[in-house]
Tab-separated table of C-alpha atoms in Angstrom:
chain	number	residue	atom	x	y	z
A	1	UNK	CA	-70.990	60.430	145.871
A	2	UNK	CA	-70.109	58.156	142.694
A	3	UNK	CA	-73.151	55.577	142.382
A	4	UNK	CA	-70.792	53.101	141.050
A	5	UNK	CA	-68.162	53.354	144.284
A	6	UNK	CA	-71.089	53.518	146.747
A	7	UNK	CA	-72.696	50.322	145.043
A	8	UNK	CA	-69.200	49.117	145.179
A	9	UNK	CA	-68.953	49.766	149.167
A	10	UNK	CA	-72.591	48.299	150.157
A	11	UNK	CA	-71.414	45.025	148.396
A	12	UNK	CA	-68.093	45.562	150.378
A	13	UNK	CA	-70.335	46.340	153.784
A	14	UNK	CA	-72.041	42.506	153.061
A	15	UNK	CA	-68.896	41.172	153.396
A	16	UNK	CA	-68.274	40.982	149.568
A	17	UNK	CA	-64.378	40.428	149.299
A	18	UNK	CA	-64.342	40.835	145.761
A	19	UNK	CA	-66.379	43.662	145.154
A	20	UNK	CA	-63.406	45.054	147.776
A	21	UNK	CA	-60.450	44.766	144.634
A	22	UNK	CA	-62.930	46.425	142.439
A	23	UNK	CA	-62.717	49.330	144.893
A	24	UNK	CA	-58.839	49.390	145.260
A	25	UNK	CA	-58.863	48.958	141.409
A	26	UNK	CA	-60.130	52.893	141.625
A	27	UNK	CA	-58.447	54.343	144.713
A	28	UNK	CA	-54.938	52.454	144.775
A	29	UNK	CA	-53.331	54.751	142.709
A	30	UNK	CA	-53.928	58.180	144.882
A	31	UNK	CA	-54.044	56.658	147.780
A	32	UNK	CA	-50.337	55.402	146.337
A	33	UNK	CA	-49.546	59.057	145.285
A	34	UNK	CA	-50.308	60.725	148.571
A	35	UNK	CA	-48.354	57.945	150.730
A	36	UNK	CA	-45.582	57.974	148.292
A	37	UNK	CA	-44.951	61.756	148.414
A	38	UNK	CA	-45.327	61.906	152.196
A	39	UNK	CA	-42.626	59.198	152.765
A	40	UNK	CA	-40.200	59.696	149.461
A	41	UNK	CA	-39.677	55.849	148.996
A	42	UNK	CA	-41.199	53.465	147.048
A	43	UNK	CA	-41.299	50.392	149.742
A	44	UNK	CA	-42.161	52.212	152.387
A	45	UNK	CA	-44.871	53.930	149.952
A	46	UNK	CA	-45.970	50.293	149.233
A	47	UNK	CA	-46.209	48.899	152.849
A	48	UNK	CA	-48.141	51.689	153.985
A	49	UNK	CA	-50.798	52.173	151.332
A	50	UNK	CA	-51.256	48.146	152.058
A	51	UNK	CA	-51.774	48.790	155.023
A	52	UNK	CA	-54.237	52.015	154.401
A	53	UNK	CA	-56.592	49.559	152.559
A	54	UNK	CA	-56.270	46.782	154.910
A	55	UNK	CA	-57.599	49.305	157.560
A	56	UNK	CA	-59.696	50.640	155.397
A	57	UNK	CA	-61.583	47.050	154.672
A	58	UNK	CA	-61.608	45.640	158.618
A	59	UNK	CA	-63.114	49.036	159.513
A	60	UNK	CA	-65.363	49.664	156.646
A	61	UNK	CA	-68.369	49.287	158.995
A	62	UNK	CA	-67.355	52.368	160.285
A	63	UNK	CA	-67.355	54.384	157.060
A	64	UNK	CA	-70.429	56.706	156.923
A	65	UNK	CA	-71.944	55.997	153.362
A	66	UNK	CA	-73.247	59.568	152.924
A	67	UNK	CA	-69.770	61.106	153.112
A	68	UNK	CA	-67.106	61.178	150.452
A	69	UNK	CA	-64.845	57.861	150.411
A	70	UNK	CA	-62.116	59.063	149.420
A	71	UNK	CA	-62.212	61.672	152.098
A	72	UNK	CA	-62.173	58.796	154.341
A	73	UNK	CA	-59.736	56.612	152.622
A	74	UNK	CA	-57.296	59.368	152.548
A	75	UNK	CA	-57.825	60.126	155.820
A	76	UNK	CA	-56.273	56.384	156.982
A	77	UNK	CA	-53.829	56.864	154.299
A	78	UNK	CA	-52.501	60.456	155.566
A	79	UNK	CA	-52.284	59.303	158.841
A	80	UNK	CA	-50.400	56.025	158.519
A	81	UNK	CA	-47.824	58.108	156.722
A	82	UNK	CA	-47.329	60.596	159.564
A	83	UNK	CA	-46.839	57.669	162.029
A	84	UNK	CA	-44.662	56.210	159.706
A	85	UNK	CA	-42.470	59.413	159.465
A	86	UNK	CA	-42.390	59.918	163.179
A	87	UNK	CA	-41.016	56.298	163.801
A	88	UNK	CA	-38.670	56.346	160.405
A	89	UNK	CA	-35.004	56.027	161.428
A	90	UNK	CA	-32.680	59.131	159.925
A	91	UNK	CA	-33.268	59.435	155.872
A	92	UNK	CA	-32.123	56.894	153.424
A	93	UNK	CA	-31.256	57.669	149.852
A	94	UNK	CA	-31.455	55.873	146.567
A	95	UNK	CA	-27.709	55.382	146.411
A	96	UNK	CA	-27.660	53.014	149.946
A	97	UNK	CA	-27.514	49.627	148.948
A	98	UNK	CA	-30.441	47.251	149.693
A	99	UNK	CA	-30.111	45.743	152.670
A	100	UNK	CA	-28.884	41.718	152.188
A	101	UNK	CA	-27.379	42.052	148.525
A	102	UNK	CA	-23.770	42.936	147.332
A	103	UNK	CA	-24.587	45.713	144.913
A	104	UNK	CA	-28.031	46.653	144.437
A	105	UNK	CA	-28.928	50.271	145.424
A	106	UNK	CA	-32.529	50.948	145.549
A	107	UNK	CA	-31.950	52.958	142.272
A	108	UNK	CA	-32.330	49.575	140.775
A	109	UNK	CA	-35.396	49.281	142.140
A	110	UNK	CA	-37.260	50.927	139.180
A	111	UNK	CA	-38.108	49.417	136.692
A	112	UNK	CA	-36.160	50.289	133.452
A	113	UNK	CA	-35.879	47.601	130.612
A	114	UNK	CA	-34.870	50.048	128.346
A	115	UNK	CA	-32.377	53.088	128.237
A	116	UNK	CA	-33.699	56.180	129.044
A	117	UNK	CA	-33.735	58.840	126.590
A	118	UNK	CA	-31.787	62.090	127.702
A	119	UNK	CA	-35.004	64.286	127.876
A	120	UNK	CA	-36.678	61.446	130.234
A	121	UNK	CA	-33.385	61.228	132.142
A	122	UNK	CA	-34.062	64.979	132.795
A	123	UNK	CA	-37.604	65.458	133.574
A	124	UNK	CA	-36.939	61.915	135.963
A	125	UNK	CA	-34.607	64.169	137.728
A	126	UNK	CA	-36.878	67.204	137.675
A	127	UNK	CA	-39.280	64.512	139.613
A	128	UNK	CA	-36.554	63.646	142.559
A	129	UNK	CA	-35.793	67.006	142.478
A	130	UNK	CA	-39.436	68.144	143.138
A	131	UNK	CA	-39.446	65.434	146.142
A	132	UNK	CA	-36.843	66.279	147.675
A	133	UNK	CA	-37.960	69.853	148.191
A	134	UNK	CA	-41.226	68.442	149.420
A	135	UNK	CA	-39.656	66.056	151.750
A	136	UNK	CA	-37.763	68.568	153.289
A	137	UNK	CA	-40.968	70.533	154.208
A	138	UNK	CA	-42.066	69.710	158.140
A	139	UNK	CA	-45.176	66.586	157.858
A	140	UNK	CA	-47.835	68.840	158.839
A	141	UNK	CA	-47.191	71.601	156.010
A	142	UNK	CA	-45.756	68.486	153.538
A	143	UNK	CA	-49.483	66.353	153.949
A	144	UNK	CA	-51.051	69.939	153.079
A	145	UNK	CA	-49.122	70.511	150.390
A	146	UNK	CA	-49.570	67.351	148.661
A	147	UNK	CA	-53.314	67.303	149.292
A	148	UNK	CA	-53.886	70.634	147.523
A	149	UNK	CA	-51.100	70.458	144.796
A	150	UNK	CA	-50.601	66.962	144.091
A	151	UNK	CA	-54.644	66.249	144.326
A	152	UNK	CA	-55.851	68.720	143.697
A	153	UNK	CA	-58.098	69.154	146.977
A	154	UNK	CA	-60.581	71.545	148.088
A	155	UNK	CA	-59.330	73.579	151.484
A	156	UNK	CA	-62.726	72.146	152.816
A	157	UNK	CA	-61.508	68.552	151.811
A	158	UNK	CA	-58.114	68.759	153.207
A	159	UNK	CA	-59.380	69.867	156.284
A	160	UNK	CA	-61.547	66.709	156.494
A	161	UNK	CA	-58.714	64.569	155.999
A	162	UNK	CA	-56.729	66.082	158.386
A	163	UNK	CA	-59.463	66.884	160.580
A	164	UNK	CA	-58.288	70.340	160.950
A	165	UNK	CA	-60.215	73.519	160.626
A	166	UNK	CA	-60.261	74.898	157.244
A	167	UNK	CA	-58.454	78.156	158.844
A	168	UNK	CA	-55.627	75.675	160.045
A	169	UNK	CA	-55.375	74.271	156.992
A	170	UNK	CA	-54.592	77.511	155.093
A	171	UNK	CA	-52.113	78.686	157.480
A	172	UNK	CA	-50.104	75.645	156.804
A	173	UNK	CA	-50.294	75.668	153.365
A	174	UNK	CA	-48.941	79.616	153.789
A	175	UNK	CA	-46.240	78.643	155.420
A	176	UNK	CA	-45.667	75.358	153.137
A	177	UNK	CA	-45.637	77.577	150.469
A	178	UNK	CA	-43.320	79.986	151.537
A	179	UNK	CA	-41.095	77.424	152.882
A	180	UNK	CA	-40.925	75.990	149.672
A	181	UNK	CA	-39.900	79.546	147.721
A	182	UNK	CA	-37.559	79.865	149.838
A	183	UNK	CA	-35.772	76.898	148.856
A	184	UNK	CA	-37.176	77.041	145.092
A	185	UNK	CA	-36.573	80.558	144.059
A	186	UNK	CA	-32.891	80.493	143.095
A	187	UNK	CA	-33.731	77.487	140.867
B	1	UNK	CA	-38.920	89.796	149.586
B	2	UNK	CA	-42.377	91.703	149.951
B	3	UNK	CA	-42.461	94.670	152.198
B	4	UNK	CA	-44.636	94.699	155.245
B	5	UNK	CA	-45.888	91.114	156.584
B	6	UNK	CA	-49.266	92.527	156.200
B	7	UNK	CA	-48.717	92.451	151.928
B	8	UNK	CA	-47.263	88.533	152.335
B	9	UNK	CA	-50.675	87.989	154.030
B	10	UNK	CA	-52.811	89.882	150.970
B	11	UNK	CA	-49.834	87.847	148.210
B	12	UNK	CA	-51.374	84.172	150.106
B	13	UNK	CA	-55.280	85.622	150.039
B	14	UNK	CA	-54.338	86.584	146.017
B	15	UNK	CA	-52.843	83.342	145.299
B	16	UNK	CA	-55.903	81.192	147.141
B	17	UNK	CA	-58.529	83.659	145.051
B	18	UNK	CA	-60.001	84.902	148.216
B	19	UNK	CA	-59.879	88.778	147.367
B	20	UNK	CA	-63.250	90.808	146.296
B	21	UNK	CA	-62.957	92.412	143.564
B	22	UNK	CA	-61.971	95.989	145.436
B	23	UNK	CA	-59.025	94.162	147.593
B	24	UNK	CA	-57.806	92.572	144.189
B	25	UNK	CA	-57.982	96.054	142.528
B	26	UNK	CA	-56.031	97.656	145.492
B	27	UNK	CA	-53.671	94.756	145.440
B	28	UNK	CA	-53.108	95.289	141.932
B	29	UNK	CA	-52.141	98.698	142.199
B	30	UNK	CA	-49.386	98.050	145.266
B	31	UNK	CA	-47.560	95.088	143.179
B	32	UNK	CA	-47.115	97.799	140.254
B	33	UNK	CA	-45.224	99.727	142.454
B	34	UNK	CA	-43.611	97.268	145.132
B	35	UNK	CA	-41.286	95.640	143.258
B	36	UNK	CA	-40.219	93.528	146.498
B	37	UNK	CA	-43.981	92.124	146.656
B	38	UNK	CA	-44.276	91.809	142.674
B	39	UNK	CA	-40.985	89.893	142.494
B	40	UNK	CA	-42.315	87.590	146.014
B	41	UNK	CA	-45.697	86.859	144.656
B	42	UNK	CA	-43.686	86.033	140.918
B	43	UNK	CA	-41.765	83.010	143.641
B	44	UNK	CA	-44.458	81.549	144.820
B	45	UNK	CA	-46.391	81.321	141.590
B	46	UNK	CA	-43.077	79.557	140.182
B	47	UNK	CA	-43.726	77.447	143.595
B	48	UNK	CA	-46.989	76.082	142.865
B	49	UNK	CA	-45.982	75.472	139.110
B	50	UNK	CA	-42.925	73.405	140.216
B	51	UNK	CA	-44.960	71.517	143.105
B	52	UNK	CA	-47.829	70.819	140.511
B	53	UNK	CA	-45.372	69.918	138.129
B	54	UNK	CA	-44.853	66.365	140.102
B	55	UNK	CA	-45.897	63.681	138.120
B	56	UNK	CA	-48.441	60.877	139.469
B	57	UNK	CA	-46.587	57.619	140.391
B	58	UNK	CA	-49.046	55.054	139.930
B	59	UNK	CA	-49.404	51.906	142.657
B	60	UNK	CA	-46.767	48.730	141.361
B	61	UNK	CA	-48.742	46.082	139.302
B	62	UNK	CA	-49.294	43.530	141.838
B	63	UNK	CA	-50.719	45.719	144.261
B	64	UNK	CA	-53.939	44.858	144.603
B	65	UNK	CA	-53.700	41.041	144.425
B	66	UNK	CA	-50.821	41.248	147.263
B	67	UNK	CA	-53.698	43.058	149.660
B	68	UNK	CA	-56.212	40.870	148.395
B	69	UNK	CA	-53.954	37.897	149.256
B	70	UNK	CA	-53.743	39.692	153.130
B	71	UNK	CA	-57.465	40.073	153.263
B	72	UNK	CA	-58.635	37.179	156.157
B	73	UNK	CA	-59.988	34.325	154.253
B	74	UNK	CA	-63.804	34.177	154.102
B	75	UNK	CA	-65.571	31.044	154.632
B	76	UNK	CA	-66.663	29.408	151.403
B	77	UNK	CA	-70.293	28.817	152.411
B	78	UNK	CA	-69.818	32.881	152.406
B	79	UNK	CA	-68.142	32.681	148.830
B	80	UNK	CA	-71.071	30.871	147.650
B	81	UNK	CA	-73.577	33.296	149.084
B	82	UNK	CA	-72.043	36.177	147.183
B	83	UNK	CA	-71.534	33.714	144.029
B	84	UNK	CA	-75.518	32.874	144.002
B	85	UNK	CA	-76.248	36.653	145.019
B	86	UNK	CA	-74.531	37.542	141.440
B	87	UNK	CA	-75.689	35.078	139.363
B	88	UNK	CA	-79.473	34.757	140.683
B	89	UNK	CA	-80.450	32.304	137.365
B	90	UNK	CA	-78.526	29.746	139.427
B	91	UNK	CA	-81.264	29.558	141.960
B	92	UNK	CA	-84.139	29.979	139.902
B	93	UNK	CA	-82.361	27.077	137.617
B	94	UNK	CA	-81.646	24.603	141.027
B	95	UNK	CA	-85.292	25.331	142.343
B	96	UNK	CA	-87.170	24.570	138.822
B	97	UNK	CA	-85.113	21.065	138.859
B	98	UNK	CA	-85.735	20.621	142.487
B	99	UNK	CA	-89.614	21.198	141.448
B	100	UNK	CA	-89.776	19.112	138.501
B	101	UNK	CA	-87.963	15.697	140.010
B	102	UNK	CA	-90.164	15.975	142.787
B	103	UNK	CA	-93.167	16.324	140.942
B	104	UNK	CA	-92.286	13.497	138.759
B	105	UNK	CA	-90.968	10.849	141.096
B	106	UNK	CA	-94.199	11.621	143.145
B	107	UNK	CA	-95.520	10.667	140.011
B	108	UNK	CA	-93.313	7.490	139.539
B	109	UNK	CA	-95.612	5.466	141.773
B	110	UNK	CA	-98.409	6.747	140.436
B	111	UNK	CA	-102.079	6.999	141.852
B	112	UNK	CA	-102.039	4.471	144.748
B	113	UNK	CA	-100.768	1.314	143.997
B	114	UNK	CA	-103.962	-0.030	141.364
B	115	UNK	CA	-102.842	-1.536	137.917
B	116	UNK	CA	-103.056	0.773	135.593
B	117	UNK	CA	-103.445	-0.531	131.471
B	118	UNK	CA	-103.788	1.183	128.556
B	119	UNK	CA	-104.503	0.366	125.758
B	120	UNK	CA	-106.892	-2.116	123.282
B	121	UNK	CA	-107.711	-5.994	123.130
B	122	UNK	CA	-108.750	-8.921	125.256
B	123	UNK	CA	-106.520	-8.659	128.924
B	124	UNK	CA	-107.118	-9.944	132.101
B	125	UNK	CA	-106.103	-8.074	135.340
B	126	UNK	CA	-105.363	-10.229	138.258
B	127	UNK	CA	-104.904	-8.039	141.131
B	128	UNK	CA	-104.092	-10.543	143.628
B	129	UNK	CA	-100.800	-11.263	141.555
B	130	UNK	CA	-100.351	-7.701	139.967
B	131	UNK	CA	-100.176	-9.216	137.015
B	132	UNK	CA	-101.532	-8.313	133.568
B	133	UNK	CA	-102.733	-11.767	131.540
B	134	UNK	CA	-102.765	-11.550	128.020
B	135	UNK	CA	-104.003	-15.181	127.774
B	136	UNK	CA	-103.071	-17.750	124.736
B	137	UNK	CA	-104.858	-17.613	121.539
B	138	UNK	CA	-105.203	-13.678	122.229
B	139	UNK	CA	-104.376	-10.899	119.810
B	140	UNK	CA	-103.568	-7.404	120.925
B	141	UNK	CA	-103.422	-4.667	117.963
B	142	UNK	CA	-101.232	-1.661	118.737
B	143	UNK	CA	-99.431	-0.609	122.220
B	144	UNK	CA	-99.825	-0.889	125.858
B	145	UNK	CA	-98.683	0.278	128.732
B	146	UNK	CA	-98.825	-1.426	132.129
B	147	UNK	CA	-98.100	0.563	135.353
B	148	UNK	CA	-97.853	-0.882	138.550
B	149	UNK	CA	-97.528	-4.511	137.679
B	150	UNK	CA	-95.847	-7.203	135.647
B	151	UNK	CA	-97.163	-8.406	132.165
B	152	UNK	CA	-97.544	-11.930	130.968
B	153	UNK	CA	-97.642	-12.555	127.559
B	154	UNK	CA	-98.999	-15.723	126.261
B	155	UNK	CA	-100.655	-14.438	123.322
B	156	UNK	CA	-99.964	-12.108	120.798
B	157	UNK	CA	-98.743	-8.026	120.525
B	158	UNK	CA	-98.483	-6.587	117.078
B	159	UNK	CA	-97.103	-3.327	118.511
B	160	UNK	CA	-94.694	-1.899	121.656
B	161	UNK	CA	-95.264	-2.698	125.131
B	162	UNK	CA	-94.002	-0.614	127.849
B	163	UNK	CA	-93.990	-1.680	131.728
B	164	UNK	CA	-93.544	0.894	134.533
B	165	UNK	CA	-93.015	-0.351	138.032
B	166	UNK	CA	-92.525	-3.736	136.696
B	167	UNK	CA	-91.713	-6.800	134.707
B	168	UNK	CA	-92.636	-8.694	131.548
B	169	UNK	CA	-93.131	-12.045	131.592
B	170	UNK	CA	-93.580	-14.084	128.287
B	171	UNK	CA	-93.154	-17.585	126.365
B	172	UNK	CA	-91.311	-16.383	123.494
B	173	UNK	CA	-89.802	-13.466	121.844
B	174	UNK	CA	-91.374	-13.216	118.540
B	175	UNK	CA	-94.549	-12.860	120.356
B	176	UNK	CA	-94.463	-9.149	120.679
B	177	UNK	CA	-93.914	-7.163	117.318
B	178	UNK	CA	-92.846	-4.082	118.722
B	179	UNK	CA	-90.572	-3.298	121.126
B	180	UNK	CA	-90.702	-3.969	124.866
B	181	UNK	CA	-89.735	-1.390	127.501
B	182	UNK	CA	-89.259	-2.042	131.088
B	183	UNK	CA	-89.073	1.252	133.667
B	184	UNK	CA	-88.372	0.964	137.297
B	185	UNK	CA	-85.812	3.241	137.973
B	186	UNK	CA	-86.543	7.100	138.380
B	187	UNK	CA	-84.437	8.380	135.728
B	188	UNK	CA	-85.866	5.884	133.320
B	189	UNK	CA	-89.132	7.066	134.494
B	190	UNK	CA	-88.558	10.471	134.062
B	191	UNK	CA	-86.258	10.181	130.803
B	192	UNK	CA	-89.383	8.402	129.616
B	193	UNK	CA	-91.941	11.278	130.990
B	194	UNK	CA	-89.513	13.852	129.180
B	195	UNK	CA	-89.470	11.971	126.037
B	196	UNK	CA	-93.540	11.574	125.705
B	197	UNK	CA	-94.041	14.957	127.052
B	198	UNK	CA	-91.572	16.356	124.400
B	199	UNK	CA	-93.431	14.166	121.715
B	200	UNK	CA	-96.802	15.508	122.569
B	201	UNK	CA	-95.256	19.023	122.100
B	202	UNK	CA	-93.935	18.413	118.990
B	203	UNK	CA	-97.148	15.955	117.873
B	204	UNK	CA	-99.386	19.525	119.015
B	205	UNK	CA	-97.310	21.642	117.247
B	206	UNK	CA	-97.516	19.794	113.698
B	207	UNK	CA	-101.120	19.354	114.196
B	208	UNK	CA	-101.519	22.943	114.997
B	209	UNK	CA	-99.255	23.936	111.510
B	210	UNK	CA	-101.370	21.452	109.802
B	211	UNK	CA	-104.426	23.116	110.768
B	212	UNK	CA	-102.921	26.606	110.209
B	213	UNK	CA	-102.335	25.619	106.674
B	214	UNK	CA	-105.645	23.987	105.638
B	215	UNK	CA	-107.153	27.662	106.971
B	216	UNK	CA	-104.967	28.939	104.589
């Protein structure tokens, strides 16, 4: 593992709050990515990876320091999300207005100071586009998915933070895969 | 789509580069003619392009200060711990000072509690008063310093007179030529012990150049 992050984590393991932001400084960003494409919304993508590294820093005693972090990080993060999906209420979309305010739809909710330009407009809506396909993939094949395309994982890695067999693990990314052709090819 | 569910099997072991080089080969040769697999494994290529296509969202800006914030709050003795673990000069620094005001106010009183003098000329020491005489009619060339005891001055000082752990006594000012210097309180005494010790440096130091340059 990184000498830096492990450094990082024994300063952490002392009890070392600060040394803890220096860690999120590195991670908060994937583990943000992987949360954000498992639940397709940007608060609930923000609660939950919160709450991934709060877990992750009460229970950092329990992290073995000769296995990956991120492994384990991702690991807390992966499965908050799929608890999260099997309590959400039905889907929400970007046109429902915020709950408590007269006209604000979560659309609003990114941050835009400036007009977009028409290419940006279109490769924004390539981006929904893209997550919407994934969100419509079942959670088990979706947190596969992600894992290998949107991180960029080895099978062995994925299987770690899913604690599934690496055999398992393929399967569902077969079947995520052809799910998503399915729905893709006509595009 | 492709035409036996054996091939979509042998399209997912293509696509996750687990073929030897024979199976590839023999792969190879059934997509050039099975236009159903060829145009299946050309889908889920365009798949994984699309799904790798998604861009990284990055965490919001505040994000790690608002977890920070939710962290429990450590105690500050704990704060300070990790501060002084950090910055370890800060405990060498605080343990040098420690040493040195010990060492000097352990000096302050001196050896034992015996009147101490220095320097030249007719004095008398009366013990039973602590009290340093320098009796009328007297004439003391250059300085002195009394520790452990007053001074009283009937004659004459051409020079500075310093008293530690005590007081001066005297007739009149003009007496003393020099200037008069009363310590009794710690930091006096070791503003005073910094100040010699700091001239003797520097006095050591000239000497030392002065020699230097008469060798050369």
């Amino acid at each position: 593992m990184d000498i830096v992050v492990k450094k990082i984590i024994l300063e952490v393991k002392k009890g070392n709050q600060e040394a803890f932001s220096e860690l999120m400084d590195i991670y908060k960003d994937k583990v943000y990515h992987i949360v954000y494409r498992m639940l397709g919304n940007v608060h609930e993508a923000q609660d939950v990876s919160q709450e991934a590294f709060l877990r992750a820093f009460m229970n950092i005693d329990s992290y073995d320091t000769n296995r990956k972090f991120s492994t384990w990080l991702f690991r807390i993060a992966t499965n908050l999300a799929i608890d999260r999906l099997r309590k959400k209420k039905p889907n929400f979309h970007l046109e429902d207005q915020v709950a408590g305010t007269e006209d604000l739809t979560y659309y609003s909710q990114f941050s835009s100071d400036e007009e977009l330009p028409e290419d940006q407009v279109v490769q924004w809506e390539m981006q929904e586009w893209v997550q919407e396909e994934i969100m419509q993939l079942p959670p088990k094949y979706r947190s596969a998915i992600i894992l290998k395309y949107l991180e960029d994982l080895s099978l062995k890695e994925i299987g770690e933070i899913l604690n599934l067999p690496v055999a398992t693990v393929k399967t569902r990314i077969h079947r995520g895969r052809e799910a998503l052709r399915k729905r893709l090819r006509h595009s | 789509m492709a035409c036996s569910k054996e091939n979509i099997v042998l399209i997912h072991k293509y696509l996750d580069n687990e073929m030897t080089l024979l199976e590839i080969k023999q792969f190879q040769q059934h997509i050039n003619k099975c236009s159903d697999c060829e145009k299946h494994l050309q889908e889920l290529r365009k798949t994984e392009a699309i799904t790798q296509s998604a861009s990284h969202v990055k965490a919001p800006s505040n994000f790690t200060e608002n977890v920070m914030g939710k962290l429990p709050k450590q105690p500050a003795s704990q704060k300070w711990k990790h501060r002084l673990r950090k910055h370890p000069f800060m405990i060498t620094a605080a343990t040098f000072f420690l040493v040195f005001i010990i060492s000097l106010s352990s000096a302050f009183g001196g050896d034992g509690n015996d009147i101490v003098v220095k320097g030249d000329g007719h004095f008398i020491v009366d013990e039973q008063r602590g009290v340093v005489v320098i009796p009328e009619g007297e004439h003391i060339s250059g300085d002195l310093i009394v520790r452990n005891g007053d001074i009283e001055i009937a004659g004459e000082v051409t020079g500075s007179i310093t008293v530690i752990n005590g007081e001066h006594l005297m007739a009149s000012a003009d007496q003393v030529s020099g200037e008069i210097e009363e310590i009794n309180q710690v930091m006096d005494w070791l503003w005073y012990e910094t100040k010699a010790f700091l001239s003797e440096v520097v006095a050591f130091m000239s000497t030392e150049n002065e020699e230097n340059e008469e060798n050369n």
